[in-house]
mmCIF file of C-alpha atoms and ligand atoms in Angstrom:
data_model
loop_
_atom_site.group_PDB
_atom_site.id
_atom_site.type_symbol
_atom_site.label_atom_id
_atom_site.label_comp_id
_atom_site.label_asym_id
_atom_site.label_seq_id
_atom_site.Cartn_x
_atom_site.Cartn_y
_atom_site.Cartn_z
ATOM 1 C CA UNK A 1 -38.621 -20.798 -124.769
ATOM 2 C CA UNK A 2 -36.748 -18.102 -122.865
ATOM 3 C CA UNK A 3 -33.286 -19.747 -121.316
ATOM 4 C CA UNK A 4 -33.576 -20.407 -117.715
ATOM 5 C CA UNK A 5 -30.360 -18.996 -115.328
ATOM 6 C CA UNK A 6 -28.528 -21.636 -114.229
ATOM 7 C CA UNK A 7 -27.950 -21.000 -110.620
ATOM 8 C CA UNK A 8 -25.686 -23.168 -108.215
ATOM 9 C CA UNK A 9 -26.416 -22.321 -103.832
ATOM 10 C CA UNK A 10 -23.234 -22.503 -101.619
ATOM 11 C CA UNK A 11 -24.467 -23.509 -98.128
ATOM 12 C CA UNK A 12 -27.485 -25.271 -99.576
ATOM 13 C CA UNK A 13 -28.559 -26.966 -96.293
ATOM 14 C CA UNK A 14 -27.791 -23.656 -94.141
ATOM 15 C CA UNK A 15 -30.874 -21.692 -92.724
ATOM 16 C CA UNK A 16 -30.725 -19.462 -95.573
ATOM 17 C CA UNK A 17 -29.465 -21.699 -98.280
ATOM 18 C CA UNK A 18 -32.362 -23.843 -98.271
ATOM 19 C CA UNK A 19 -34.807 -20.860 -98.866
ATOM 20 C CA UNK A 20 -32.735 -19.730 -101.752
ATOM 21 C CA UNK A 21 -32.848 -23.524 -102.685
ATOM 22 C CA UNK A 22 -36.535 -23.600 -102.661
ATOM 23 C CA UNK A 23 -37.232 -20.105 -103.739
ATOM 24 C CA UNK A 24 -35.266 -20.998 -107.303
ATOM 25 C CA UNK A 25 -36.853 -24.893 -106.956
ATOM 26 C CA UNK A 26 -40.333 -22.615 -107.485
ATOM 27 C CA UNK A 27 -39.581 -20.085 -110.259
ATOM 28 C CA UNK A 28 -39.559 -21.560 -113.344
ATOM 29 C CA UNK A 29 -36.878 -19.343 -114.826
ATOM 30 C CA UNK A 30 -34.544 -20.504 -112.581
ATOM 31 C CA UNK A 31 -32.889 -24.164 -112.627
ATOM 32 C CA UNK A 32 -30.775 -25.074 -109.718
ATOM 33 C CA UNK A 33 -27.675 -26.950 -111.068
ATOM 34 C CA UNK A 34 -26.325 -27.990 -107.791
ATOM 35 C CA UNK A 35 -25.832 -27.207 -104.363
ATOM 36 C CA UNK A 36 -22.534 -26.723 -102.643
ATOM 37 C CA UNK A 37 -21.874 -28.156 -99.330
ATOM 38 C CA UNK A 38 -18.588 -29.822 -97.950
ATOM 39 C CA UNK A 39 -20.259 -32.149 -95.928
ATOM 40 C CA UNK A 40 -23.119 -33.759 -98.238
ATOM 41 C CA UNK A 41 -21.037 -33.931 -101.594
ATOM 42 C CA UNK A 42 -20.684 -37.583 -102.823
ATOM 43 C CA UNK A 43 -23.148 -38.888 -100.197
ATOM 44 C CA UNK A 44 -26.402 -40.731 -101.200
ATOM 45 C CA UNK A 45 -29.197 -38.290 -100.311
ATOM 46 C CA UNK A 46 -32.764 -37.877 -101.705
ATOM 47 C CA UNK A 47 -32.096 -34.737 -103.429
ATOM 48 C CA UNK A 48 -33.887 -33.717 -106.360
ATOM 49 C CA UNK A 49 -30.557 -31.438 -107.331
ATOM 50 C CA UNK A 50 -26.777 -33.067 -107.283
ATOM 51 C CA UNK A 51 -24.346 -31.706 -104.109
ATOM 52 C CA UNK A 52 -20.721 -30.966 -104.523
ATOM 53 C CA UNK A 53 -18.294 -30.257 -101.978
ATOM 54 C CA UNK A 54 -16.594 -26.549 -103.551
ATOM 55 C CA UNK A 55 -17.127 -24.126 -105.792
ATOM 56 C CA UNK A 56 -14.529 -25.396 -108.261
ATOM 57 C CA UNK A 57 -16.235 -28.758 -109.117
ATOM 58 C CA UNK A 58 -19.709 -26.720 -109.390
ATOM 59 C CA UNK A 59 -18.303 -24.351 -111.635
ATOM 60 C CA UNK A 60 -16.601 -27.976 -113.889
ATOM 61 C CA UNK A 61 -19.329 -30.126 -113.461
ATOM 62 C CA UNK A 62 -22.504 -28.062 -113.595
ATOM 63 C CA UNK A 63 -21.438 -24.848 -114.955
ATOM 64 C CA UNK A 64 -23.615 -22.078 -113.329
ATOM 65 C CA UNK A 65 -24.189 -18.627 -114.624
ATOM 66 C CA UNK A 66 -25.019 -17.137 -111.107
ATOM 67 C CA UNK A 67 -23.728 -18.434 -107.614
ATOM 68 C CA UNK A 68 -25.814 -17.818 -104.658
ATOM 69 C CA UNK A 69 -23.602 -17.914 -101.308
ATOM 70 C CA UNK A 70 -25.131 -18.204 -97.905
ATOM 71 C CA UNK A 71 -22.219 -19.832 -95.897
ATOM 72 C CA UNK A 72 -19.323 -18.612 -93.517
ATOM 73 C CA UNK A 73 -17.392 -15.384 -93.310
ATOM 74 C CA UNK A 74 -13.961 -17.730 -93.512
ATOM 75 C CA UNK A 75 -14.410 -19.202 -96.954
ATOM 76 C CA UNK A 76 -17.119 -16.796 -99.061
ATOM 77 C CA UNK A 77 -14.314 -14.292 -100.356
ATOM 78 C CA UNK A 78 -12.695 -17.454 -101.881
ATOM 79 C CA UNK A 79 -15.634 -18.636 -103.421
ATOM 80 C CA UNK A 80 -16.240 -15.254 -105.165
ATOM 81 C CA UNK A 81 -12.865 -15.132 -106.273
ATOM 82 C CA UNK A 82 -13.005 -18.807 -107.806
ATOM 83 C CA UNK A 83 -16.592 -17.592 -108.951
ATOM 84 C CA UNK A 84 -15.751 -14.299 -110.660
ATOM 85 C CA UNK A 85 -12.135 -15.662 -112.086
ATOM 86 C CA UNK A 86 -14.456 -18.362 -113.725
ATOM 87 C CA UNK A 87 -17.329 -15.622 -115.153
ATOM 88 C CA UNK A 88 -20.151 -16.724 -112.733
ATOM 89 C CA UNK A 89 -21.499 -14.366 -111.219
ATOM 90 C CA UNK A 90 -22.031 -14.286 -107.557
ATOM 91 C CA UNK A 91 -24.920 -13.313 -105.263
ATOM 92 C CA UNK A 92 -23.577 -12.906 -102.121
ATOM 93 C CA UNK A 93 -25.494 -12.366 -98.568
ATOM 94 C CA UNK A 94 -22.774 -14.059 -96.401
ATOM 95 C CA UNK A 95 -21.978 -11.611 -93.835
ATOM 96 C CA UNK A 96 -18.287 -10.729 -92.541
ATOM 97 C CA UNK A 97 -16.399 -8.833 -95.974
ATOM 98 C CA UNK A 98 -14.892 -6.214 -94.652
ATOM 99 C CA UNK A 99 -14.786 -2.890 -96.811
ATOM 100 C CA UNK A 100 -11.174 -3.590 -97.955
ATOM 101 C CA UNK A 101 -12.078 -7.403 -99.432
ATOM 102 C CA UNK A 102 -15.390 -5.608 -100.836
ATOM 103 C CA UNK A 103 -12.705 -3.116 -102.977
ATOM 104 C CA UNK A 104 -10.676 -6.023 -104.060
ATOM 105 C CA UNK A 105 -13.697 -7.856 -105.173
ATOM 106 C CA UNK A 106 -14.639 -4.730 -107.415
ATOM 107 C CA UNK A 107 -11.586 -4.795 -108.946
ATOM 108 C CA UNK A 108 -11.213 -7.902 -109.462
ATOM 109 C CA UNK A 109 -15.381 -7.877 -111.413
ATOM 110 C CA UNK A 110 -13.483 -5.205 -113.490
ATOM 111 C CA UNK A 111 -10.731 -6.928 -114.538
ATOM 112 C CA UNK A 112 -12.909 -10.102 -115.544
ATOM 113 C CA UNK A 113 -16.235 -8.207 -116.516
ATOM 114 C CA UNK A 114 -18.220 -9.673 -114.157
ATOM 115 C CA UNK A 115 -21.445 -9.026 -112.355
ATOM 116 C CA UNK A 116 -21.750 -9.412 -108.648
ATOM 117 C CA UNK A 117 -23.903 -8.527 -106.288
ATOM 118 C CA UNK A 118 -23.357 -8.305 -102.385
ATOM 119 C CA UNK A 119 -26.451 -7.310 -100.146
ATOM 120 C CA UNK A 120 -25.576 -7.531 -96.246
ATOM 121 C CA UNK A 121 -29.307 -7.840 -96.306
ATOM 122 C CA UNK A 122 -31.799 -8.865 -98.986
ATOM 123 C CA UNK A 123 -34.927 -7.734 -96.939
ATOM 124 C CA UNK A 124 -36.706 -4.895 -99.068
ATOM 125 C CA UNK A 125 -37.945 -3.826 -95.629
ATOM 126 C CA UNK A 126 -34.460 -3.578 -93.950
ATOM 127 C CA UNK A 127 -33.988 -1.596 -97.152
ATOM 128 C CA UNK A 128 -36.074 0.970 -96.386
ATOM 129 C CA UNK A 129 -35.192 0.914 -93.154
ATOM 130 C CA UNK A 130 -31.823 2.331 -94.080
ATOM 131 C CA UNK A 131 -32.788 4.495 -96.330
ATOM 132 C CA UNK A 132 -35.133 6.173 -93.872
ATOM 133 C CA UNK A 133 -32.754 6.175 -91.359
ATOM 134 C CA UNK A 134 -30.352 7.796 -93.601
ATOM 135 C CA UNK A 135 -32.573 10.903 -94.354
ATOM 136 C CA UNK A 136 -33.521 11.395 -90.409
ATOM 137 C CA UNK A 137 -29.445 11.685 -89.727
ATOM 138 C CA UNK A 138 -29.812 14.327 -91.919
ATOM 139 C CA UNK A 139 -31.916 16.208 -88.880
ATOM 140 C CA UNK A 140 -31.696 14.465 -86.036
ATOM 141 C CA UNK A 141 -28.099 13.497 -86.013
ATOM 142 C CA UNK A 142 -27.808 11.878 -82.434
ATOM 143 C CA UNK A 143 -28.295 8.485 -83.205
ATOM 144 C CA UNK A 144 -27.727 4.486 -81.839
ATOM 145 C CA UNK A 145 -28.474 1.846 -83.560
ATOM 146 C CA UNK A 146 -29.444 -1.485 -81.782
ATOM 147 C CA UNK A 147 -29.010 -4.771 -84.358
ATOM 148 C CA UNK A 148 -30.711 -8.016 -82.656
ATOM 149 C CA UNK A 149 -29.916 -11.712 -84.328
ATOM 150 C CA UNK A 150 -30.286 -15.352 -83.350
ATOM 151 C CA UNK A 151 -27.537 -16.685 -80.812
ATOM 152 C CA UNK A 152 -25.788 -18.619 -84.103
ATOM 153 C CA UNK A 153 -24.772 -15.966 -86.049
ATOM 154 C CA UNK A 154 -20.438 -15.591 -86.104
ATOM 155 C CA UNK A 155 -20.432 -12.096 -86.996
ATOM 156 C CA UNK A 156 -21.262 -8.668 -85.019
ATOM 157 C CA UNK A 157 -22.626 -6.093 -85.673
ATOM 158 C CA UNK A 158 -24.294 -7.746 -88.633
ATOM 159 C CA UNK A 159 -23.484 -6.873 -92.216
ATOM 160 C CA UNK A 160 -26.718 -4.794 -92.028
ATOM 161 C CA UNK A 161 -25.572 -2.614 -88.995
ATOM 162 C CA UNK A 162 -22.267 -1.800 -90.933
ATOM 163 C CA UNK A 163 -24.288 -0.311 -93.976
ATOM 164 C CA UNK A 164 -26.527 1.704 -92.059
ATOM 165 C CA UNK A 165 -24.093 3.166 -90.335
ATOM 166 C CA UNK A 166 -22.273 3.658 -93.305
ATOM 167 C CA UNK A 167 -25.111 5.411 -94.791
ATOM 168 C CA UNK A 168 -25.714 7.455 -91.615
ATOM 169 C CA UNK A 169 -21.937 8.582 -92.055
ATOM 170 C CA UNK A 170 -22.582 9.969 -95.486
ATOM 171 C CA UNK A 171 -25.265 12.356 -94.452
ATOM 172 C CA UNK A 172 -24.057 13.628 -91.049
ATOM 173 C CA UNK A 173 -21.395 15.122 -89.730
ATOM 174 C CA UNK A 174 -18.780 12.905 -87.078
ATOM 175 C CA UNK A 175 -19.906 13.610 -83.977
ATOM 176 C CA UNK A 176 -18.645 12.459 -80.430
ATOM 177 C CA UNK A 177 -22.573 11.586 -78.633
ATOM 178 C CA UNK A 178 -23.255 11.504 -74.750
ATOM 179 C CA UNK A 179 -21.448 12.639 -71.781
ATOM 180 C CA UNK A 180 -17.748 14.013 -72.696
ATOM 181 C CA UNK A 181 -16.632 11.881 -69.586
ATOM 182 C CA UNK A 182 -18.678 9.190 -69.905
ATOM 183 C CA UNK A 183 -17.300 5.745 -68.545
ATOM 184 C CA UNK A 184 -17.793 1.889 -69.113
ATOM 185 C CA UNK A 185 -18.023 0.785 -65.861
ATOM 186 C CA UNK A 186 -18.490 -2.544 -67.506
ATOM 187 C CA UNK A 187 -16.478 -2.739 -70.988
ATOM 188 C CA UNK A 188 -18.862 -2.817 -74.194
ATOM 189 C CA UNK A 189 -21.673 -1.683 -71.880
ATOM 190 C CA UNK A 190 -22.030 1.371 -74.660
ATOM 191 C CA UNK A 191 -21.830 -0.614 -77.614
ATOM 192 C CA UNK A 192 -19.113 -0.396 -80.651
ATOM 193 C CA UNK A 193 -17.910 2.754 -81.644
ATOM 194 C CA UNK A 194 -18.462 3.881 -85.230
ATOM 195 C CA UNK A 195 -17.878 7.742 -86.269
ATOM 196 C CA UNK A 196 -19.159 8.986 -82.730
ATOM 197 C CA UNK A 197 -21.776 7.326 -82.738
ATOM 198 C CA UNK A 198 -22.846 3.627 -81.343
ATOM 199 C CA UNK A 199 -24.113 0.299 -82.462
ATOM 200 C CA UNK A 200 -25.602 -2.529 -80.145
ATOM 201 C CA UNK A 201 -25.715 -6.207 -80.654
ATOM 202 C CA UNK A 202 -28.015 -8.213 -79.406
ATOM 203 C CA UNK A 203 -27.936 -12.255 -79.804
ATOM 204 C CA UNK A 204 -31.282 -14.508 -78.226
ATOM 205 C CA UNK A 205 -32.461 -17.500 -79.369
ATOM 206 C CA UNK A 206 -35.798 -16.905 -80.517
ATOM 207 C CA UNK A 207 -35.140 -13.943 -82.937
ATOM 208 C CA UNK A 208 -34.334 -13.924 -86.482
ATOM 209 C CA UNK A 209 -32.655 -10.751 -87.874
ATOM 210 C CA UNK A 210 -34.328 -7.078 -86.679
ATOM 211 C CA UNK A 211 -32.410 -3.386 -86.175
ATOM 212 C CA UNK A 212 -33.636 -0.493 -84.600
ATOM 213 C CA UNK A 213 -32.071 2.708 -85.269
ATOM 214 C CA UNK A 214 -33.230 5.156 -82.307
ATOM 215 C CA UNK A 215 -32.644 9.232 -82.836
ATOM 216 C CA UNK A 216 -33.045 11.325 -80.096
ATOM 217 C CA UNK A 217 -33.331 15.171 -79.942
ATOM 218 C CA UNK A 218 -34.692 17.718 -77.201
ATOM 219 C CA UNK A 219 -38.367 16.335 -76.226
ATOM 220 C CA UNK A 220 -38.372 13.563 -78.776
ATOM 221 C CA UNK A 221 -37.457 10.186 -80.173
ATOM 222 C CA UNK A 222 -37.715 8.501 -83.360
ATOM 223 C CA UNK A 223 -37.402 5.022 -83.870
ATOM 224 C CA UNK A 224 -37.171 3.259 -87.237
ATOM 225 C CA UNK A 225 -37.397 -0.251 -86.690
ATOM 226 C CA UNK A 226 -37.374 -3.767 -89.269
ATOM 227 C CA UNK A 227 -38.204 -7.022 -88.531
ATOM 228 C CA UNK A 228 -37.392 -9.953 -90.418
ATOM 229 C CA UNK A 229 -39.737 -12.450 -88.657
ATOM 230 C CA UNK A 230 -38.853 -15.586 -90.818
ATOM 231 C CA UNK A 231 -35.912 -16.083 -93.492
ATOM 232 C CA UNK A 232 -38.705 -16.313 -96.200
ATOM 233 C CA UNK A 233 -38.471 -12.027 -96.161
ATOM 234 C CA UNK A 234 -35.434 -12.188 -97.821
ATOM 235 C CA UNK A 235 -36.213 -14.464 -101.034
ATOM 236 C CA UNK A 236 -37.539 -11.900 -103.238
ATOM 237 C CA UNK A 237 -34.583 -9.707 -102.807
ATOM 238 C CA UNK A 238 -32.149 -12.658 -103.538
ATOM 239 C CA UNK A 239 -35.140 -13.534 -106.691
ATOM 240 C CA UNK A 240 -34.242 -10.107 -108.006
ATOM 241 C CA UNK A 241 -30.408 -10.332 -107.336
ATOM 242 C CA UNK A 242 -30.081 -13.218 -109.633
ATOM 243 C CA UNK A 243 -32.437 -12.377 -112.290
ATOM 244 C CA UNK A 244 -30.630 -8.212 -112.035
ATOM 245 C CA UNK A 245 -26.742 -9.890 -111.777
ATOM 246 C CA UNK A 246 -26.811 -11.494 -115.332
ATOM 247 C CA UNK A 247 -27.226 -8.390 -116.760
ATOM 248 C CA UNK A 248 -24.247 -6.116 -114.934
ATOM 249 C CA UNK A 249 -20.845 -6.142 -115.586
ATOM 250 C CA UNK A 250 -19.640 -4.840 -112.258
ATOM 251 C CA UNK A 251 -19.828 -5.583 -108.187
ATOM 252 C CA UNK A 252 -22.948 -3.553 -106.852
ATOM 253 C CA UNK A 253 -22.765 -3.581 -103.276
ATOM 254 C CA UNK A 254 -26.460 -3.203 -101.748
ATOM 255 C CA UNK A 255 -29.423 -4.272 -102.677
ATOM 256 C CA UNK A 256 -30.863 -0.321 -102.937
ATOM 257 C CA UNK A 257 -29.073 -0.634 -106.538
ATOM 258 C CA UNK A 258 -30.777 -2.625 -107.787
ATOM 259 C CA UNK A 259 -34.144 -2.237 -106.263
ATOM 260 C CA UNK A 260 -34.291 2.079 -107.081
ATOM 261 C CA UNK A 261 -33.176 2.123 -110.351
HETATM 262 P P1 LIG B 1 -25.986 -21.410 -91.468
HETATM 263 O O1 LIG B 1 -27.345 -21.960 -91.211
HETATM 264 O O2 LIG B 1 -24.888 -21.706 -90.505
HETATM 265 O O3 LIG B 1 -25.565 -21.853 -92.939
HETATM 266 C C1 LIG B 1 -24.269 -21.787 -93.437
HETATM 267 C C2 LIG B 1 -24.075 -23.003 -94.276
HETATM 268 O O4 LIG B 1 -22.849 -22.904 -94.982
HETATM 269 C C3 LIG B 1 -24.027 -24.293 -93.440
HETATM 270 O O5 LIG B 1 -24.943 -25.220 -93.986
HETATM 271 C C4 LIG B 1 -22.592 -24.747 -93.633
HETATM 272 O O6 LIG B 1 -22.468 -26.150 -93.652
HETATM 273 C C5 LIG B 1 -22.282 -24.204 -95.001
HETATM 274 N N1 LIG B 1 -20.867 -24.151 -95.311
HETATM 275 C C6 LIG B 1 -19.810 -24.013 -94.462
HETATM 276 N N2 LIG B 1 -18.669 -24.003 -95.171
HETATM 277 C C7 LIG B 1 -19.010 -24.147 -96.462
HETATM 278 C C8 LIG B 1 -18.266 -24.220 -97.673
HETATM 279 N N3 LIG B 1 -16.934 -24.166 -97.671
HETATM 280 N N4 LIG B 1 -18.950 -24.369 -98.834
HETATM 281 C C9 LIG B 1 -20.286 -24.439 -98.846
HETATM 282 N N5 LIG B 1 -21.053 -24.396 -97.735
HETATM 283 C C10 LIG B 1 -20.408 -24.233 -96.561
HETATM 284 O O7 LIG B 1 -26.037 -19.815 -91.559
HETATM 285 P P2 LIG B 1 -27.239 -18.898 -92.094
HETATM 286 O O8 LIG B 1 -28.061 -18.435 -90.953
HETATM 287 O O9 LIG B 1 -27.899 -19.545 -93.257
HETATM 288 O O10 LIG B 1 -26.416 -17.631 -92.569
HETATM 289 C C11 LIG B 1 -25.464 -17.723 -93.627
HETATM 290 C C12 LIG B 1 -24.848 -16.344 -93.850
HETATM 291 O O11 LIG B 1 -25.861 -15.489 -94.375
HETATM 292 C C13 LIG B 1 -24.322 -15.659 -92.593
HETATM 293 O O12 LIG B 1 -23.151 -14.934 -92.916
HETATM 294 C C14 LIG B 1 -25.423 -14.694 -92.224
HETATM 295 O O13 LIG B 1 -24.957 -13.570 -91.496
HETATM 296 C C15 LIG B 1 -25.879 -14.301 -93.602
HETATM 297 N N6 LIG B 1 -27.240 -13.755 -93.715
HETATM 298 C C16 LIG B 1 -27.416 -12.792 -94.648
HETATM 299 C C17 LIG B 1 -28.667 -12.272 -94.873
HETATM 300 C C18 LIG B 1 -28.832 -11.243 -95.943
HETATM 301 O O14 LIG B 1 -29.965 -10.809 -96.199
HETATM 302 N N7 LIG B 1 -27.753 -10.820 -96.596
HETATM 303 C C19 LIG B 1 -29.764 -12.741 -94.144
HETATM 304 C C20 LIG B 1 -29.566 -13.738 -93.193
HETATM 305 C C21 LIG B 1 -28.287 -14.252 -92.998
HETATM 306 P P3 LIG B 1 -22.100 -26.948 -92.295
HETATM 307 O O15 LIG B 1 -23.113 -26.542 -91.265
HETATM 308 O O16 LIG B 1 -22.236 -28.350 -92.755
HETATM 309 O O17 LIG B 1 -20.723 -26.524 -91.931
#
């Protein structure tokens, strides 16, 4: 029988990390080894799976060939480091890298040989959604985009909003938009500022993780618009992270890399 990956889930009892916990629980190529969690390690609990409190002692005790992390901006770039020093490889969704840490990860997968994989979103919808977005820059560069989360999330704009924009960047040409004298009468009433061009973020209780990105042009509007409606949407983009990142010996940032070629 074919070897199953051994996969370990930093922030196991997070919103996301229990998905990824039961999307690997159901796919019998995958065994979860362990989940990591500061607060549950050592404690009696009715897991079916042991808990440990860092990446360290998963790597020593349970010895994982992939690490899935869904925690907090503060501590995932030192779990990928302990990860990729170690040759597991991470899967990384945790928002919050900035492009800088991203580069130093990279180089740090090349020294070592590792695979990694970072998606700011694992959606295959959200996907498209950016790659859409990035061909209607291409003609209709005035753009904003408008990213809307649940009130609990640390970061803004979200992980997601950063790559679009990113990808908007690479197809159309910097551009100051709106009135040359525009002014905030009330400051960060037009949004964050990214290559002349603006990005909104919205936090409610009540949604889960959606973006609009709205072009405008004489006598028309185009909206391209995802909606994750439950955490569930992003499970078989982290499925085909894990089963992809065993086989690459480098950081791909983006899920698009994966899923197109
Ligand atoms: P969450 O519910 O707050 O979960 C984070 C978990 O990480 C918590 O259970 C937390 O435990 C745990 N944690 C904190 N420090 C830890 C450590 N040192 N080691 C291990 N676990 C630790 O947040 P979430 O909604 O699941 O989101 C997690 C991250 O995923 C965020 O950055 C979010 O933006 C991102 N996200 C990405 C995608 C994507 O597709 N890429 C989609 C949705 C969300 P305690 O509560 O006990 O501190």
């Amino acid at each position: 029988m074919e070897n199953k990956i051994r996969v370990a889930v930093a922030g196991a009892r997070g919103r996301m990390g229990s998905e990824v916990v039961k999307m690997v629980l159901a796919d019998d190529t995958l065994q979860l080894v362990c989940g990591i969690d500061p607060r549950v390690a050592g404690e009696d609990n009715d897991s079916p799976f042991p808990y440990v409190a860092d990446v360290e002692t998963a790597i020593r005790e349970y010895k994982p060939e992939v690490l899935v992390d869904f925690t907090i901006p503060a501590v995932v770039k030192q779990n990928m480091i302990t990860a990729i020093n170690a040759g597991v490889r991470p899967v990384v969704g945790t928002t919050g890298l900035s492009a800088e840490e991203v580069q130093n990860l990279r180089d740090l997968c090349n020294e070592h040989q590792v695979g990694a994989i970072i998606a700011p979103n694992f959606a295959i919808g959200a996907i498209l959604m950016m790659k859409f977005a990035q061909e209607a820059a291409k003609y209709m560069p005035h753009v904003e985009i408008m990213e809307l989360h649940h009130d609990q999330k640390l970061d803004a704009p979200s992980g997601t909003a950063i790559k679009t924009a990113e990808l908007i960047q690479q197809t159309r040409n910097e551009m100051k938009q709106g009135h040359p004298e525009e002014k905030e009468i009330i400051e960060g009433a037009r949004g964050g500022y990214y290559d002349g061009f603006r990005i909104h973020s919205i936090r409610l209780p009540g949604l889960v993780a959606h973006q609009e990105c709205l072009f405008g042009a004489l006598g028309q509007t185009l909206s391209i618009r995802h909606d994750s409606i439950n955490r569930e949407s992003f499970m078989p983009g982290v499925n085909l992270a894990v089963k992809k990142v065993v086989g690459i010996n480098e950081l791909v940032y983006g899920l698009e890399h994966v899923m197109f070629e």
